[in-house]
Amino acid sequence: MKRVKTLTWLAAAMLMPAAGFAQEAPAAVPTDMVWIMNTLLFLIGGFLVFFMASGFAMLEAGLVRSKNVTMQLTKNMGLFSLACLAYYVVGYNLMYPLGTWGVDKVLSGVWGVAVMEGVGVAADGVDDYSYASTASDYFFQLMFCAATASIVSGALAERIKLWPFLIFTVVLTGLIYPIQASWKWGGGFLDEAGFLDFAGSTVVHSVGGWAALTGAIILGPRIG
């Protein structure tokens, strides 16, 4: 009995190298799968940033007086709506000028509505499979753009009326934020100089903070 077991183990040991050689090489990941996963990551990241902005709204609602809670939440909903439009119509192309970056080239093809490819990997005009969907990248960057305006909203709580704030939101999300973000993320002079931006600490939070500080200085202290 022991001899049979020994022979069985020896035979199995001899067959293992042959089985190893018979295995097929790992299949390469399809390029469309890379495109799908990158797009999915952009969307997941965008949703998480959106919830960060929702947290800003809850924070602001807790900082203001009860009679102003509704107005503060209205401001946050309004700024997101206007940010979507301003960033789509003007901001996205300003932020990613695709090789035409520069003050002297602003009027040469940079101003324009963001162009999104067809939905799905089989659609006409789909983006390069090695990256991701342009629409998902737009959504991801839009969330950061709107979050910048949310920072200003909290700093100016109970100091500014609704319509002036919404007008400023259009300027911030359509012009100010995209232009300064292009200096780093759009391949501008900061990127060429080797400047590092960690998790949007400068492009998003610093710019939102400076805009909020400017507004607070102009409006003065909160009364009441």
CSV table of C-alpha atoms in Angstrom, one decimal:
chain,number,residue,atom,x,y,z
A,1,MET,CA,0.0,0.0,0.0
A,2,LYS,CA,2.8,2.4,0.9
A,3,ARG,CA,4.6,1.5,-2.4
A,4,VAL,CA,1.4,2.4,-4.4
A,5,LYS,CA,1.1,5.8,-2.6
A,6,THR,CA,4.8,6.5,-3.2
A,7,LEU,CA,4.5,5.7,-6.9
A,8,THR,CA,1.4,7.9,-7.1
A,9,TRP,CA,3.1,10.9,-5.6
A,10,LEU,CA,6.1,10.4,-7.8
A,11,ALA,CA,3.9,10.3,-10.9
A,12,ALA,CA,2.1,13.5,-9.8
A,13,ALA,CA,5.4,15.2,-9.2
A,14,MET,CA,6.6,14.3,-12.7
A,15,LEU,CA,3.4,15.6,-14.3
A,16,MET,CA,3.4,19.0,-12.5
A,17,PRO,CA,6.1,20.6,-14.7
A,18,ALA,CA,4.3,19.3,-17.8
A,19,ALA,CA,1.0,20.9,-16.6
A,20,GLY,CA,2.8,24.1,-15.9
A,21,PHE,CA,4.2,24.2,-19.5
A,22,ALA,CA,0.8,23.5,-20.8
A,23,GLN,CA,-0.8,26.6,-19.2
A,24,GLU,CA,-1.6,29.4,-21.5
A,25,ALA,CA,0.0,32.8,-21.1
A,26,PRO,CA,-2.1,35.4,-19.3
A,27,ALA,CA,-4.5,37.1,-21.7
A,28,ALA,CA,-3.9,40.8,-22.3
A,29,VAL,CA,-6.5,43.1,-20.8
A,30,PRO,CA,-8.7,44.4,-23.7
A,31,THR,CA,-8.3,48.0,-24.4
A,32,ASP,CA,-12.0,48.7,-24.1
A,33,MET,CA,-11.9,47.2,-20.6
A,34,VAL,CA,-9.2,49.7,-19.6
A,35,TRP,CA,-11.4,52.5,-21.0
A,36,ILE,CA,-14.4,51.2,-19.0
A,37,MET,CA,-12.6,50.8,-15.7
A,38,ASN,CA,-11.0,54.3,-16.0
A,39,THR,CA,-14.4,55.8,-16.8
A,40,LEU,CA,-15.9,54.0,-13.8
A,41,LEU,CA,-13.1,55.3,-11.5
A,42,PHE,CA,-13.8,58.8,-12.7
A,43,LEU,CA,-17.5,58.4,-12.0
A,44,ILE,CA,-17.0,56.9,-8.5
A,45,GLY,CA,-14.5,59.7,-7.6
A,46,GLY,CA,-16.9,62.3,-8.9
A,47,PHE,CA,-19.7,60.9,-6.7
A,48,LEU,CA,-17.5,61.0,-3.7
A,49,VAL,CA,-16.5,64.6,-4.3
A,50,PHE,CA,-20.2,65.4,-4.7
A,51,PHE,CA,-20.9,64.0,-1.3
A,52,MET,CA,-18.1,66.2,0.1
A,53,ALA,CA,-20.0,69.2,-1.3
A,54,SER,CA,-23.1,67.9,0.3
A,55,GLY,CA,-21.2,67.9,3.6
A,56,PHE,CA,-20.3,71.5,3.0
A,57,ALA,CA,-24.0,72.3,2.7
A,58,MET,CA,-24.8,70.5,6.0
A,59,LEU,CA,-21.9,72.3,7.7
A,60,GLU,CA,-23.2,75.7,6.5
A,61,ALA,CA,-26.7,74.8,7.6
A,62,GLY,CA,-25.4,74.2,11.1
A,63,LEU,CA,-23.4,77.4,11.2
A,64,VAL,CA,-26.1,79.9,10.3
A,65,ARG,CA,-29.2,81.0,12.2
A,66,SER,CA,-32.3,78.8,11.8
A,67,LYS,CA,-34.1,81.4,9.7
A,68,ASN,CA,-31.3,81.4,7.1
A,69,VAL,CA,-30.9,77.6,6.8
A,70,THR,CA,-33.3,77.4,3.8
A,71,MET,CA,-31.5,80.2,2.0
A,72,GLN,CA,-28.1,78.6,2.6
A,73,LEU,CA,-29.2,75.3,1.2
A,74,THR,CA,-30.8,77.1,-1.8
A,75,LYS,CA,-27.4,78.8,-2.5
A,76,ASN,CA,-25.7,75.4,-2.5
A,77,MET,CA,-28.2,73.9,-4.9
A,78,GLY,CA,-28.1,76.9,-7.1
A,79,LEU,CA,-24.3,77.1,-7.3
A,80,PHE,CA,-24.1,73.4,-8.4
A,81,SER,CA,-26.7,74.0,-11.2
A,82,LEU,CA,-24.9,77.1,-12.5
A,83,ALA,CA,-21.5,75.5,-12.1
A,84,CYS,CA,-22.6,72.6,-14.4
A,85,LEU,CA,-23.7,75.1,-17.1
A,86,ALA,CA,-20.7,77.5,-16.8
A,87,TYR,CA,-18.1,74.8,-16.7
A,88,TYR,CA,-19.7,73.0,-19.7
A,89,VAL,CA,-20.2,76.1,-21.8
A,90,VAL,CA,-16.9,77.8,-21.1
A,91,GLY,CA,-14.8,76.4,-18.3
A,92,TYR,CA,-13.8,72.9,-19.5
A,93,ASN,CA,-12.2,74.0,-22.7
A,94,LEU,CA,-10.4,76.8,-20.8
A,95,MET,CA,-9.1,74.3,-18.3
A,96,TYR,CA,-7.9,71.8,-21.0
A,97,PRO,CA,-6.9,73.8,-24.1
A,98,LEU,CA,-5.3,70.7,-25.7
A,99,GLY,CA,-2.0,72.2,-26.7
A,100,THR,CA,-3.2,75.8,-27.3
A,101,TRP,CA,-2.5,77.0,-23.7
A,102,GLY,CA,-1.3,80.5,-23.4
A,103,VAL,CA,-2.7,84.0,-22.9
A,104,ASP,CA,-2.0,84.9,-26.6
A,105,LYS,CA,-4.0,81.8,-27.8
A,106,VAL,CA,-7.0,82.2,-25.6
A,107,LEU,CA,-9.2,83.3,-28.5
A,108,SER,CA,-7.9,80.6,-30.9
A,109,GLY,CA,-10.1,77.6,-30.3
A,110,VAL,CA,-10.1,77.6,-26.5
A,111,TRP,CA,-13.5,79.3,-26.0
A,112,GLY,CA,-16.2,76.9,-26.7
A,113,VAL,CA,-18.6,74.3,-25.4
A,114,ALA,CA,-17.1,71.1,-24.1
A,115,VAL,CA,-17.3,68.3,-26.6
A,116,MET,CA,-18.5,64.9,-25.2
A,117,GLU,CA,-18.1,61.7,-27.2
A,118,GLY,CA,-20.9,59.2,-27.8
A,119,VAL,CA,-22.1,57.1,-25.0
A,120,GLY,CA,-20.6,53.6,-24.9
A,121,VAL,CA,-17.5,52.0,-26.3
A,122,ALA,CA,-19.2,51.2,-29.6
A,123,ALA,CA,-20.4,54.7,-30.2
A,124,ASP,CA,-19.1,56.9,-33.0
A,125,GLY,CA,-16.4,59.3,-32.1
A,126,VAL,CA,-15.5,57.5,-28.9
A,127,ASP,CA,-12.3,58.6,-27.1
A,128,ASP,CA,-9.0,56.9,-27.1
A,129,TYR,CA,-9.4,53.6,-25.3
A,130,SER,CA,-6.1,54.1,-23.4
A,131,TYR,CA,-7.7,56.8,-21.3
A,132,ALA,CA,-11.3,57.2,-20.4
A,133,SER,CA,-14.6,58.8,-21.4
A,134,THR,CA,-14.3,62.6,-21.8
A,135,ALA,CA,-17.8,62.9,-20.3
A,136,SER,CA,-16.6,61.1,-17.1
A,137,ASP,CA,-13.5,63.3,-16.9
A,138,TYR,CA,-15.8,66.4,-17.3
A,139,PHE,CA,-18.1,65.1,-14.5
A,140,PHE,CA,-15.1,64.4,-12.2
A,141,GLN,CA,-13.5,67.9,-12.7
A,142,LEU,CA,-16.9,69.6,-12.5
A,143,MET,CA,-17.4,68.3,-8.9
A,144,PHE,CA,-14.1,69.9,-7.9
A,145,CYS,CA,-15.1,73.1,-9.7
A,146,ALA,CA,-18.4,73.2,-7.8
A,147,ALA,CA,-16.7,72.4,-4.5
A,148,THR,CA,-14.5,75.5,-4.9
A,149,ALA,CA,-17.7,77.6,-5.0
A,150,SER,CA,-19.0,75.7,-2.0
A,151,ILE,CA,-16.0,76.9,0.0
A,152,VAL,CA,-17.0,80.5,-0.9
A,153,SER,CA,-20.6,79.9,0.1
A,154,GLY,CA,-19.7,78.9,3.6
A,155,ALA,CA,-17.4,81.8,4.1
A,156,LEU,CA,-20.0,84.3,3.0
A,157,ALA,CA,-22.9,82.8,4.8
A,158,GLU,CA,-25.4,85.4,6.0
A,159,ARG,CA,-23.3,88.2,4.4
A,160,ILE,CA,-24.5,88.2,0.7
A,161,LYS,CA,-27.8,87.9,-1.0
A,162,LEU,CA,-28.7,85.0,-3.3
A,163,TRP,CA,-28.5,86.6,-6.8
A,164,PRO,CA,-25.1,88.4,-6.3
A,165,PHE,CA,-23.6,85.1,-5.0
A,166,LEU,CA,-25.0,83.2,-8.0
A,167,ILE,CA,-23.6,85.7,-10.4
A,168,PHE,CA,-20.2,85.4,-8.7
A,169,THR,CA,-20.5,81.6,-9.0
A,170,VAL,CA,-20.8,81.8,-12.8
A,171,VAL,CA,-17.7,84.0,-12.9
A,172,LEU,CA,-15.8,81.7,-10.6
A,173,THR,CA,-16.7,78.4,-12.2
A,174,GLY,CA,-16.7,79.6,-15.8
A,175,LEU,CA,-13.5,81.7,-15.8
A,176,ILE,CA,-11.5,82.0,-12.6
A,177,TYR,CA,-11.3,78.4,-11.6
A,178,PRO,CA,-10.7,76.9,-15.1
A,179,ILE,CA,-8.0,79.4,-16.0
A,180,GLN,CA,-6.0,78.9,-12.8
A,181,ALA,CA,-6.5,75.1,-12.9
A,182,SER,CA,-5.1,75.1,-16.5
A,183,TRP,CA,-1.8,76.5,-15.1
A,184,LYS,CA,-1.2,73.0,-13.5
A,185,TRP,CA,-3.8,70.4,-14.7
A,186,GLY,CA,-4.0,71.8,-18.2
A,187,GLY,CA,-0.3,71.8,-18.9
A,188,GLY,CA,0.3,75.5,-18.2
A,189,PHE,CA,3.4,77.3,-16.9
A,190,LEU,CA,3.1,75.8,-13.4
A,191,ASP,CA,3.1,72.3,-14.7
A,192,GLU,CA,6.0,73.0,-17.0
A,193,ALA,CA,7.9,74.4,-14.0
A,194,GLY,CA,7.4,71.2,-12.1
A,195,PHE,CA,4.9,72.5,-9.6
A,196,LEU,CA,3.1,69.7,-7.6
A,197,ASP,CA,-0.5,70.0,-6.5
A,198,PHE,CA,-1.5,67.4,-3.9
A,199,ALA,CA,-5.1,66.4,-4.0
A,200,GLY,CA,-6.3,69.8,-5.2
A,201,SER,CA,-4.7,71.6,-2.2
A,202,THR,CA,-3.9,74.6,-4.4
A,203,VAL,CA,-6.0,74.3,-7.5
A,204,VAL,CA,-9.2,73.7,-5.5
A,205,HIS,CA,-9.0,74.6,-1.8
A,206,SER,CA,-6.5,77.4,-2.0
A,207,VAL,CA,-8.3,79.1,-4.8
A,208,GLY,CA,-11.7,78.7,-3.0
A,209,GLY,CA,-10.1,80.1,0.2
A,210,TRP,CA,-8.6,83.2,-1.6
A,211,ALA,CA,-11.9,83.8,-3.3
A,212,ALA,CA,-13.8,83.5,0.0
A,213,LEU,CA,-11.3,85.8,1.7
A,214,THR,CA,-11.7,88.4,-1.0
A,215,GLY,CA,-15.4,88.3,-0.7
A,216,ALA,CA,-15.3,88.6,3.1
A,217,ILE,CA,-13.0,91.6,3.0
A,218,ILE,CA,-15.3,93.3,0.5
A,219,LEU,CA,-18.5,92.6,2.4
A,220,GLY,CA,-17.2,93.2,5.8
A,221,PRO,CA,-18.1,91.4,9.1
A,222,ARG,CA,-21.3,89.5,9.5
A,223,ILE,CA,-23.9,91.6,11.5
A,224,GLY,CA,-26.2,89.9,14.0
